[in-house]
Amino acid sequence: MNIVVLVKQVPDSGSERKLDSADNTVARATADNVINEMDEYAIEEALTVKEAQGGEVTVLTVGPDSATDAIRKALSMGADKAVHVVDDALHGSDALQTSAVLAAALQQLEYDLVLMGAEATDSQMSVMPALLSERLGIPQLSGARKLTVEGTTAKIERQTDGGYWAVEAPLPAIVSTWDTINEPRYPSFKGIMAAKKKPVETKSLADLGVDPGTVGLANASTQVLDFAGRPPKGEGVKVTDEGDGAEKLVGYLAEQKIV
Amino acid sequence: MAEVLVLAELNPAGNGSGGAGVRKTTLEALTAARALGEPSAVVVAAPGTAAGVKDALAEYGAAIVYVAESDDVDGFLVAPKAEVLAQLVNEKSPAAVVIPSSPEGKEVAARLAVKTGSGFLTDVTEIAADGTATQVAFAGQTIVHSKVTTGTPIYTLRGNSVTPEPAPAAGAEQPVSVTLSDQARQARVVDRVVEQKSSRPELTEASIVVSGGRGVASAENFSIIEALADSLGAAVGASRAAVDSGFYPHSFQVGQTGKTVSPQLYIAVGISGAIQHRAGMQTSKTIVAINKDPEAPIFELADFGVIGDLNTVVPAATEQITARK
Ligand SMILES: Cc1cc2nc3c(=O)[nH]c(=O)nc-3n(C[C@H](O)[C@H](O)[C@H](O)COP(=O)(O)OP(=O)(O)OC[C@H]3O[C@@H](n4cnc5c(N)ncnc54)[C@H](O)[C@@H]3O)c2cc1C
Ligand SMILES: Nc1ncnc2c1ncn2[C@@H]1O[C@H](COP(=O)(O)O)[C@@H](O)[C@H]1O
């Protein structure tokens, strides 16, 4: 079983995140960058499948030099090797363009399963499985809270409002995972040491046969025109409960004509 | 006037809130689409669906209702809807496509973007007449204006950002013949399972949401959150800490990795207000917080805050609200 896991480096969702006013792209250089949390669940799931069925787990990322840290994290959890697509022409690419680059990189790899997080915490789009499915012509099994691989079939429980859909497809397939699917392992000391020696192949757009004139900010199919911070909320009312907290609260709701 | 395609998002059969089977998000999308032109609704569903939803679509502005019905389009994940829409985009050359921003809606938009070589914008909260979209980024802290620069602009509209307004139109039914490609028939939906049937409003559509956090302290104690919600006709939500502690099911989680809600009133009970929680509720119109820690960051957002023990404040408030009825 050959499994490719897609990981993305993102600005930590718990820290202050910004757009860069120079070109309205995500300010990555100054951010506190981490591996997209949701991708850790995909890595864990890949390792679980590999442990049960054998095979190899390859990490794939498209991102700047600093994204090496996200790769190392995945390798230290137990992935075998990595491919890092890095090229200055990629700066400012939108999801549609990034999917073309990921698809080109995947076409140079062998895979039965492509795993990824159900959403990147910076863009929160949750569209990569659909984009890659469309480009590669292989099925999307997205938003999984459970994955089973049996022979040449992958089955998932796709998380929905108040339940799930059972969805299945033949391999090779694309699966994206929510944080309900497993509990990602922590890298062990041994894992961290071993990760330093695992192969990381760097590829440029030329290596992938992608025309640099189709990616990057200047060629994106969407454009950020401007942005602004949310206007700060006016100071609210704060009361301390001295036996009358509920009364004051209900009084406020009545004032707002809610009750 | 230019035609704008709107993908109808429907409730599962027998769950007819917001019109006969039409989700409120669809009425919102029809309303938003009117800024760009004349909306046509697109129904891609099992046979016999359109008859029950056509009138609601017409009432909210659909001049045409394209009907693509077959067991196939209903039996495979996402791809059939994108294929039908792509066919219509090629035939009708609409000014834009507007889709409700559910997980499925965003995926349909993505596939349609690849198929038609168009740009797409997800989770937009507003669409202006010139096509400029408003989006909210980074846990609601940044407001962005964007535009599609290539192809037929595709937008997914975030729920509860636009107030649905009726604008009666003809709703002329036009059948669309569908022959799905093999590629659209790969991911087969073999079962749809509902685990929690709730008599409460759907979280993302509710006009009032009462959420509990770790401070609620146990699954049993969530009954005081539910009681407050019921006194207000509200949906119940939960923070991730409450979900991870097993107090409440995951499908009720509000925040970055849960649902995004934007109700008229959001009541946060025993929730500290971490940035990832705010991401899912920051755009609520009025925010009320109940927390015993006066320094809890949720108070920065609250229009009205009560510093106190939720175990006394919440039941008392529930009682008083019920007494007022
Ligand atoms: C990538 C990522 C994604 C995340 N996604 C989400 C998400 O989608 N949604 C989400 O909610 N979180 C999310 N989180 C987690 C988030 O960072 C917080 O950990 C979480 O929101 C905390 O939940 P809480 O406020 O209930 O718990 P706590 O932070 O522990 O706060 C509990 C609050 O209850 C108060 N309290 C305790 N007892 C009482 C009482 N008797 N009466 C009154 N008040 C009381 C306390 O003062 C405290 O303020 C995410 C984190 C990461 C890293
Ligand atoms: N630049 C990238 N490199 C590798 N994987 C990515 C990249 N962008 C997105 N992904 C993967 O796609 C998933 C969903 O991202 P998104 O659709 O942008 O929310 C992420 O969790 C990643 O696994």
XYZ file of C-alpha atoms and ligand atoms in Angstrom:
660
model
C 0.000 0.000 0.000
C 1.568 3.283 -1.103
C 0.157 6.224 0.785
C 0.847 9.882 0.124
C -0.083 12.319 2.893
C -0.458 15.983 2.045
C 0.636 18.390 4.721
C 0.535 22.152 4.742
C 2.410 24.561 6.912
C 0.116 27.269 8.268
C 0.304 30.202 10.682
C -0.632 28.901 14.156
C -4.383 29.364 14.549
C -3.860 30.341 18.183
C -1.520 33.223 17.376
C -2.155 36.500 15.627
C -2.488 35.969 11.886
C -2.288 38.643 9.238
C -2.393 39.391 5.581
C 0.620 41.173 4.162
C -0.358 44.676 3.070
C 2.295 44.651 0.335
C 0.406 42.135 -1.809
C -2.614 40.971 0.258
C -1.264 37.423 0.665
C -1.022 35.508 3.935
C 1.920 36.895 5.918
C 3.835 33.645 6.261
C 7.361 34.956 6.765
C 6.499 36.758 10.017
C 4.007 34.174 11.287
C 4.375 31.542 13.951
C 4.259 28.629 11.478
C 3.154 25.116 12.404
C 1.961 22.015 10.630
C -1.774 22.313 9.915
C -3.259 20.567 12.947
C -5.809 18.699 10.848
C -2.996 17.096 8.835
C -1.694 15.280 11.912
C -4.855 13.180 11.864
C -4.200 12.283 8.226
C -0.617 11.274 9.069
C -1.829 9.149 11.974
C -4.394 7.461 9.735
C -1.750 6.780 7.070
C 0.537 5.215 9.654
C -2.322 3.082 10.982
C -3.113 1.744 7.497
C 0.564 1.100 6.843
C 0.981 -0.734 10.137
C -1.942 -3.008 9.282
C -1.248 -3.583 5.601
C 2.397 -2.707 4.993
C 3.626 -0.203 2.457
C 5.219 3.194 2.459
C 4.079 6.648 3.579
C 5.304 9.632 1.573
C 4.724 13.198 2.737
C 4.019 15.837 0.089
C 3.945 19.566 0.621
C 3.817 22.653 -1.554
C 5.209 25.586 0.347
C 8.153 27.873 1.084
C 11.520 26.726 2.495
C 10.206 26.974 6.053
C 7.674 24.218 5.293
C 10.534 21.776 5.911
C 9.542 21.989 9.570
C 6.101 20.571 8.788
C 7.747 17.779 6.783
C 10.089 16.938 9.688
C 7.149 16.739 12.043
C 5.422 14.238 9.757
C 8.611 12.213 9.338
C 9.204 12.183 13.086
C 5.711 10.753 13.590
C 6.755 7.875 11.333
C 6.321 8.740 7.651
C 9.070 7.272 5.466
C 10.061 10.013 3.033
C 8.983 13.351 1.666
C 8.636 15.486 -1.422
C 8.794 19.264 -0.993
C 7.689 21.400 -3.913
C 9.297 24.789 -3.505
C 9.573 27.513 -6.111
C 9.518 31.309 -5.802
C 6.982 31.485 -8.622
C 4.419 29.832 -6.326
C 4.054 32.819 -4.007
C 0.435 33.980 -3.831
C -1.075 30.970 -5.614
C -4.738 30.306 -4.846
C -6.321 26.933 -4.074
C -7.052 26.201 -7.725
C -3.412 26.729 -8.720
C -2.027 24.880 -5.708
C -4.202 21.907 -6.621
C -2.664 21.840 -10.109
C 0.819 21.745 -8.592
C -0.118 19.043 -6.068
C -1.731 17.020 -8.863
C 1.430 17.294 -10.982
C 3.551 16.176 -8.038
C 1.211 13.263 -7.305
C 1.455 12.132 -10.909
C 5.175 11.551 -10.351
C 4.488 9.361 -7.324
C 2.933 5.960 -6.870
C -0.086 5.872 -4.620
C -3.080 3.791 -3.658
C -4.299 6.317 -1.134
C -3.885 10.072 -0.910
C -4.641 11.310 2.594
C -5.004 14.891 3.773
C -6.576 17.003 6.485
C -10.207 17.975 6.017
C -9.290 21.633 6.183
C -6.298 23.917 6.369
C -6.694 26.245 9.334
C -5.424 29.283 7.417
C -7.751 29.244 4.424
C -10.477 27.047 5.954
C -11.650 26.114 2.485
C -11.944 22.307 2.698
C -11.715 22.022 -1.052
C -8.425 20.259 -1.807
C -9.876 16.712 -1.953
C -12.490 17.833 -4.488
C -9.981 19.792 -6.568
C -7.529 16.888 -6.689
C -10.256 14.342 -7.391
C -11.392 16.389 -10.340
C -7.849 16.847 -11.653
C -6.619 13.292 -11.139
C -9.850 11.518 -12.051
C -9.832 9.431 -8.890
C -12.609 9.374 -6.284
C -12.909 11.768 -3.359
C -13.824 10.362 0.027
C -13.794 13.573 1.986
C -14.557 14.561 5.551
C -13.941 11.147 7.096
C -14.417 10.351 10.758
C -13.618 6.697 10.016
C -11.630 4.954 7.273
C -11.510 1.269 6.362
C -9.384 -0.120 3.529
C -10.458 -3.580 2.387
C -8.725 -5.068 -0.628
C -9.134 -2.542 -3.399
C -11.967 -0.602 -1.761
C -11.825 2.322 0.636
C -14.813 3.033 2.844
C -15.390 6.070 4.975
C -17.924 7.509 7.331
C -18.342 11.054 6.052
C -19.202 13.264 9.000
C -22.467 15.165 8.551
C -24.784 17.274 10.693
C -26.016 14.832 13.277
C -24.687 11.651 11.719
C -22.690 10.291 8.818
C -22.846 9.044 5.264
C -21.261 5.721 4.455
C -19.325 6.277 1.223
C -17.095 3.851 -0.644
C -14.890 3.897 -3.710
C -12.266 1.851 -5.497
C -8.579 2.575 -4.937
C -6.704 4.714 -5.711
C -8.729 7.242 -3.759
C -8.404 10.583 -2.005
C -9.412 10.654 1.649
C -9.578 13.678 3.945
C -9.822 13.322 7.685
C -11.429 15.296 10.519
C -10.074 15.425 14.047
C -12.720 12.906 15.135
C -10.974 10.049 13.293
C -8.125 9.207 15.668
C -5.699 10.509 18.275
C -2.427 11.499 16.555
C 0.691 10.069 18.156
C 3.426 12.272 19.559
C 6.791 11.909 17.862
C 9.115 9.856 20.053
C 12.717 10.893 20.658
C 13.758 8.015 18.424
C 11.334 9.213 15.780
C 12.708 12.734 15.903
C 16.277 11.465 15.506
C 15.327 9.094 12.693
C 13.467 11.866 10.843
C 16.704 13.754 10.355
C 18.018 10.964 8.136
C 14.890 10.316 6.087
C 15.003 11.386 2.438
C 13.389 14.702 1.491
C 13.325 15.363 -2.220
C 12.966 18.990 -3.299
C 11.215 19.680 -6.580
C 10.820 22.862 -8.584
C 8.000 23.689 -10.971
C 10.333 22.772 -13.824
C 10.822 19.325 -12.279
C 7.045 18.892 -12.317
C 6.595 20.267 -15.812
C 4.364 23.055 -14.512
C 4.576 26.348 -16.402
C 5.453 29.086 -13.860
C 3.203 31.391 -15.902
C 0.146 29.485 -14.655
C 0.792 29.890 -10.927
C 1.481 32.646 -8.424
C -0.263 35.844 -7.499
C -0.177 37.403 -10.964
C -1.940 34.419 -12.540
C -4.402 33.589 -9.793
C -8.074 33.193 -10.708
C -9.124 35.170 -7.668
C -7.755 38.382 -6.306
C -7.868 39.972 -2.865
C -8.731 43.619 -3.475
C -8.338 44.919 0.058
C -8.644 43.860 3.665
C -9.162 45.423 7.065
C -9.255 44.365 10.680
C -12.693 43.754 12.077
C -13.791 46.996 13.743
C -13.405 46.520 17.499
C -16.623 45.807 19.327
C -17.918 48.570 21.521
C -17.487 47.995 25.232
C -20.237 45.677 26.456
C -22.019 45.670 29.800
C -20.548 43.408 32.485
C -22.323 42.615 35.714
C -21.226 40.537 38.683
C -23.787 38.080 39.949
C -24.868 38.917 43.466
C -27.991 36.846 43.338
C -29.402 39.178 40.681
C -27.298 38.088 37.700
C -30.074 36.095 36.061
C -32.547 38.923 36.558
C -30.185 41.437 34.943
C -29.489 39.037 32.102
C -33.171 38.453 31.409
C -33.736 42.213 31.705
C -31.113 42.739 28.992
C -32.708 40.119 26.751
C -36.072 41.824 27.253
C -34.526 45.181 26.305
C -33.236 43.558 23.134
C -36.781 42.260 22.549
C -35.486 38.688 22.574
C -37.754 37.572 25.418
C -30.960 40.536 -17.262
C -28.013 38.215 -16.795
C -28.757 34.743 -15.512
C -27.213 33.569 -12.224
C -27.287 29.869 -11.377
C -28.084 28.968 -7.781
C -27.599 25.396 -6.610
C -30.507 24.438 -4.370
C -29.495 22.799 -1.119
C -32.327 20.669 0.191
C -33.250 19.161 3.495
C -33.324 15.412 3.672
C -36.867 14.208 2.992
C -39.288 14.729 5.823
C -37.277 17.484 7.492
C -38.925 20.527 6.000
C -37.645 23.529 7.899
C -37.500 26.795 5.954
C -39.934 25.815 3.191
C -40.906 22.453 1.804
C -37.544 20.747 1.789
C -35.600 23.842 0.757
C -32.937 24.842 3.206
C -32.826 28.420 4.390
C -29.307 28.606 2.937
C -30.824 28.193 -0.530
C -33.223 31.100 0.018
C -30.254 33.146 1.197
C -28.303 32.214 -1.937
C -31.243 33.178 -4.172
C -31.473 36.514 -2.351
C -27.728 37.184 -2.660
C -27.699 36.144 -6.325
C -30.182 38.880 -7.180
C -27.392 41.440 -6.751
C -25.764 39.950 -9.847
C -28.726 39.199 -12.073
C -31.791 37.012 -12.358
C -31.447 33.776 -10.396
C -32.258 30.351 -11.800
C -32.387 27.544 -9.285
C -30.769 24.193 -10.038
C -32.205 21.105 -8.378
C -29.996 18.018 -8.581
C -31.703 15.288 -6.608
C -33.587 12.010 -6.520
C -36.655 11.687 -8.777
C -39.757 13.432 -7.468
C -37.893 16.066 -5.437
C -38.411 19.203 -7.509
C -42.202 19.193 -7.297
C -42.036 19.784 -3.564
C -39.485 22.591 -3.630
C -40.306 24.484 -6.816
C -42.748 26.925 -5.254
C -40.364 27.987 -2.503
C -37.618 28.543 -5.081
C -39.965 30.633 -7.234
C -41.110 32.660 -4.257
C -37.521 33.682 -3.567
C -36.747 34.776 -7.084
C -36.027 31.748 -9.286
C -37.226 32.647 -12.790
C -36.281 29.159 -13.957
C -35.939 25.942 -11.995
C -33.588 23.516 -13.760
C -34.436 20.010 -12.704
C -31.866 17.229 -12.941
C -33.405 14.246 -11.238
C -32.135 10.694 -11.168
C -31.132 8.041 -8.694
C -27.595 8.388 -9.990
C -27.163 12.040 -9.080
C -28.345 11.198 -5.597
C -26.255 8.072 -5.200
C -22.753 9.482 -5.653
C -20.817 12.023 -3.648
C -20.514 15.669 -4.828
C -19.319 14.980 -8.393
C -22.779 14.624 -10.039
C -23.866 18.059 -8.837
C -20.725 19.623 -10.253
C -21.228 17.847 -13.546
C -24.802 19.083 -13.927
C -23.776 22.630 -13.052
C -20.852 22.514 -15.505
C -23.232 21.401 -18.244
C -25.532 24.338 -17.472
C -22.645 26.819 -17.278
C -21.541 25.724 -20.743
C -25.049 25.926 -22.185
C -26.318 29.092 -20.514
C -23.140 31.138 -19.952
C -24.476 32.578 -16.687
C -23.009 35.712 -15.103
C -22.134 33.745 -11.964
C -22.902 30.662 -9.878
C -23.941 30.926 -6.223
C -23.900 27.850 -3.955
C -24.709 27.550 -0.234
C -21.459 27.166 1.695
C -21.971 23.748 3.244
C -19.117 21.218 3.134
C -20.751 19.712 0.058
C -21.428 23.119 -1.487
C -17.772 24.098 -1.226
C -16.708 20.830 -2.826
C -19.191 21.261 -5.668
C -17.789 24.757 -6.217
C -14.237 23.398 -6.304
C -15.023 20.736 -8.908
C -17.009 23.201 -10.987
C -14.069 25.606 -10.892
C -11.733 22.991 -12.347
C -14.284 21.889 -14.954
C -15.027 25.402 -16.188
C -11.614 26.978 -15.637
C -13.136 29.529 -13.292
C -12.081 31.138 -10.055
C -14.093 30.446 -6.925
C -14.519 32.109 -3.556
C -15.776 30.198 -0.520
C -17.634 31.312 2.599
C -18.508 34.733 1.250
C -20.786 36.818 3.456
C -21.850 39.392 0.879
C -21.813 39.762 -2.900
C -21.876 43.247 -4.416
C -23.412 44.113 -7.790
C -19.950 44.372 -9.396
C -19.118 40.860 -8.230
C -16.910 41.865 -5.314
C -17.279 39.406 -2.462
C -16.761 39.948 1.247
C -15.061 37.179 3.213
C -14.097 36.888 6.849
C -10.634 35.465 7.480
C -8.555 34.389 10.466
C -11.161 33.618 13.085
C -13.242 36.577 12.047
C -10.485 39.091 12.724
C -9.909 40.183 9.154
C -12.483 41.273 6.615
C -11.431 40.739 3.024
C -12.834 41.922 -0.293
C -12.055 39.668 -3.240
C -12.924 39.152 -6.841
C -12.870 36.308 -9.301
C -10.688 37.267 -12.244
C -11.012 34.186 -14.464
C -13.996 32.437 -16.021
C -17.512 32.371 -14.555
C -17.336 33.608 -10.964
C -18.362 30.905 -8.472
C -19.300 31.878 -4.932
C -20.265 29.815 -1.924
C -22.393 31.844 0.487
C -21.943 31.392 4.231
C -25.177 30.622 6.060
C -26.961 33.342 8.029
C -25.016 36.162 6.350
C -27.880 37.344 4.158
C -31.525 37.701 5.188
C -33.754 35.783 2.767
C -36.258 38.096 1.113
C -39.118 36.884 -1.080
C -39.227 38.204 -4.662
C -41.816 36.096 -6.485
C -40.740 34.935 -9.943
C -42.028 32.461 -12.523
C -40.128 29.368 -11.397
C -40.572 27.799 -14.833
C -39.506 24.176 -14.664
C -36.911 23.047 -17.198
C -35.803 19.448 -17.194
C -32.082 18.811 -17.625
C -31.061 15.456 -18.989
C -28.167 13.927 -17.119
C -25.716 11.372 -18.339
C -23.088 11.118 -15.683
C -19.499 10.364 -16.607
C -17.799 7.353 -15.054
C -15.695 9.746 -13.036
C -18.788 11.158 -11.325
C -19.843 7.634 -10.380
C -16.834 6.636 -8.309
C -17.661 7.573 -4.737
C -20.886 5.764 -3.956
C -23.067 6.853 -1.050
C -24.265 3.556 0.379
C -26.037 4.842 3.471
C -27.126 8.075 5.125
C -27.290 7.695 8.875
C -28.889 10.140 11.298
C -27.592 9.550 14.806
C -29.002 12.495 16.660
C -32.539 13.508 15.954
C -33.157 16.776 17.636
C -36.333 18.752 17.993
C -34.180 21.854 18.320
C -33.383 24.134 15.388
C -30.352 23.280 13.258
C -27.229 24.872 14.724
C -26.160 26.799 11.633
C -29.655 28.066 10.909
C -30.851 28.902 14.420
C -31.487 32.526 15.329
C -30.413 31.839 18.914
C -27.590 29.518 19.995
C -26.747 28.592 23.596
C -23.313 26.972 23.895
C -21.683 25.279 26.839
C -17.978 24.841 27.501
C -15.690 23.018 29.845
C -17.170 25.041 32.697
C -20.389 23.060 32.407
C -18.273 20.280 33.912
C -20.183 17.147 32.884
C -22.424 15.587 30.285
C -25.305 15.429 32.773
C -24.951 19.097 33.589
C -25.441 20.000 29.916
C -29.133 19.613 30.736
C -29.052 23.148 32.162
C -27.714 24.401 28.808
C -30.455 22.498 26.992
C -33.118 23.870 29.322
C -32.002 27.464 28.687
C -31.917 26.752 24.949
C -35.426 25.312 25.024
C -36.799 28.295 26.934
C -35.513 30.476 24.064
C -36.282 28.129 21.171
C -32.543 27.976 20.587
C -30.038 25.462 19.241
C -27.408 24.000 21.565
C -23.701 24.311 20.818
C -20.507 23.276 22.584
C -16.856 24.272 22.727
C -14.187 21.848 21.653
C -13.097 21.331 25.244
C -16.666 20.298 26.114
C -16.756 17.950 23.127
C -13.316 16.482 23.828
C -14.349 15.896 27.448
C -17.321 13.906 26.196
C -19.956 16.342 27.504
C -21.685 16.809 24.156
C -21.486 15.245 20.658
C -19.003 16.565 18.128
C -21.630 17.604 15.618
C -22.581 20.451 17.956
C -19.079 21.894 18.193
C -18.818 25.580 17.388
C -15.545 27.037 16.195
C -12.770 26.668 13.749
C -12.971 22.907 13.544
C -16.691 22.831 14.165
C -19.656 24.805 12.911
C -19.614 28.468 12.066
C -22.714 30.139 13.430
C -23.940 33.671 13.025
C -27.180 33.908 14.997
C -29.048 36.955 16.290
C -28.049 35.919 19.807
C -25.176 33.711 20.985
C -24.963 32.794 24.660
C -21.583 31.374 25.734
C -21.774 29.556 29.037
C -18.596 28.411 30.788
C -16.544 29.095 27.659
C -13.259 30.993 27.925
C -13.355 32.395 24.385
C -10.230 30.933 22.780
C -9.469 32.300 19.337
C -10.504 29.014 17.697
C -13.879 29.160 19.407
C -14.364 32.783 18.395
C -13.728 31.751 14.818
C -17.099 30.052 14.811
C -19.252 32.654 16.556
C -17.628 36.044 16.284
C -20.067 37.355 13.699
C -23.107 36.695 15.916
C -25.219 39.830 16.199
C -25.496 39.905 19.982
C -23.160 37.964 22.275
C -23.879 37.136 25.906
C -21.342 35.426 28.159
C -21.692 33.758 31.528
C -18.373 32.932 33.169
C -17.041 32.954 36.714
C -13.660 34.303 35.634
C -13.858 38.098 35.132
C -10.698 37.912 32.988
C -12.107 35.355 30.517
C -11.405 36.619 26.976
C -15.006 35.885 25.944
C -15.986 39.067 27.817
C -14.040 41.114 25.242
C -16.635 40.041 22.703
C -19.708 40.098 24.884
C -22.398 42.731 24.582
C -23.642 41.554 27.939
C -21.593 39.543 30.403
C -22.479 37.980 33.730
C -19.580 37.181 36.042
C -20.937 34.336 38.085
C -21.418 30.631 38.547
C -23.277 29.151 35.620
C -24.874 26.592 37.941
C -26.882 29.307 39.644
C -27.229 31.940 36.903
C -28.367 29.654 34.085
C -31.208 27.782 35.858
C -32.484 31.045 37.357
C -32.466 32.730 33.952
C -34.265 29.771 32.401
C -36.929 29.958 35.067
C -37.472 33.686 34.567
C -37.614 33.403 30.792
C -40.167 30.601 31.044
C -42.209 32.637 33.560
C -42.420 35.558 31.107
C -44.143 33.483 28.472
C -6.374 23.814 15.459
C -7.317 24.030 16.592
C -8.673 24.059 16.336
C -9.592 24.295 17.367
N -10.921 24.343 17.055
C -11.817 24.669 18.036
C -13.209 24.760 17.751
O -13.669 24.506 16.627
N -14.049 25.118 18.735
C -13.617 25.374 20.010
O -14.452 25.711 20.856
N -12.319 25.260 20.316
C -11.403 24.902 19.364
N -10.081 24.748 19.717
C -9.716 24.737 21.136
C -9.568 26.095 21.771
O -8.237 26.536 21.631
C -9.903 26.008 23.287
O -9.091 25.031 23.870
C -11.370 25.682 23.596
O -12.219 26.525 22.862
C -11.630 25.843 25.078
O -12.963 25.466 25.390
P -13.660 26.065 26.690
O -13.726 27.532 26.557
O -14.941 25.343 26.888
O -12.702 25.568 27.844
P -11.747 26.423 28.808
O -10.801 27.263 28.028
O -11.185 25.457 29.784
O -12.737 27.419 29.511
C -13.727 27.045 30.455
C -14.326 28.327 31.029
O -15.378 27.990 31.900
C -15.351 28.856 33.012
N -16.031 28.176 34.126
C -15.642 27.046 34.778
N -16.538 26.699 35.710
C -17.531 27.624 35.671
C -18.740 27.812 36.398
N -19.134 26.972 37.370
N -19.499 28.889 36.109
C -19.112 29.764 35.142
N -17.996 29.617 34.411
C -17.200 28.564 34.681
C -13.887 29.115 33.251
O -13.700 30.357 33.936
C -13.311 29.150 31.829
O -13.287 30.483 31.310
C -9.137 24.494 18.700
C -7.767 24.435 18.966
C -6.855 24.201 17.941
C -5.397 24.153 18.267
N 0.203 23.745 -0.228
C -0.190 22.548 0.195
N 0.686 21.517 0.261
C 0.285 20.292 0.687
N -0.941 20.008 1.077
C -1.860 20.981 1.032
C -1.549 22.306 0.578
N -2.687 23.035 0.647
C -3.647 22.224 1.126
N -3.164 20.984 1.357
C -3.862 19.818 1.925
O -5.257 19.961 1.706
C -5.954 19.955 2.946
C -7.192 20.818 2.866
O -6.837 22.146 2.578
P -7.910 23.253 2.169
O -8.775 22.632 1.140
O -7.091 24.396 1.653
O -8.676 23.609 3.422
C -4.928 20.380 3.979
O -5.250 19.904 5.275
C -3.656 19.750 3.432
O -3.574 18.381 3.800
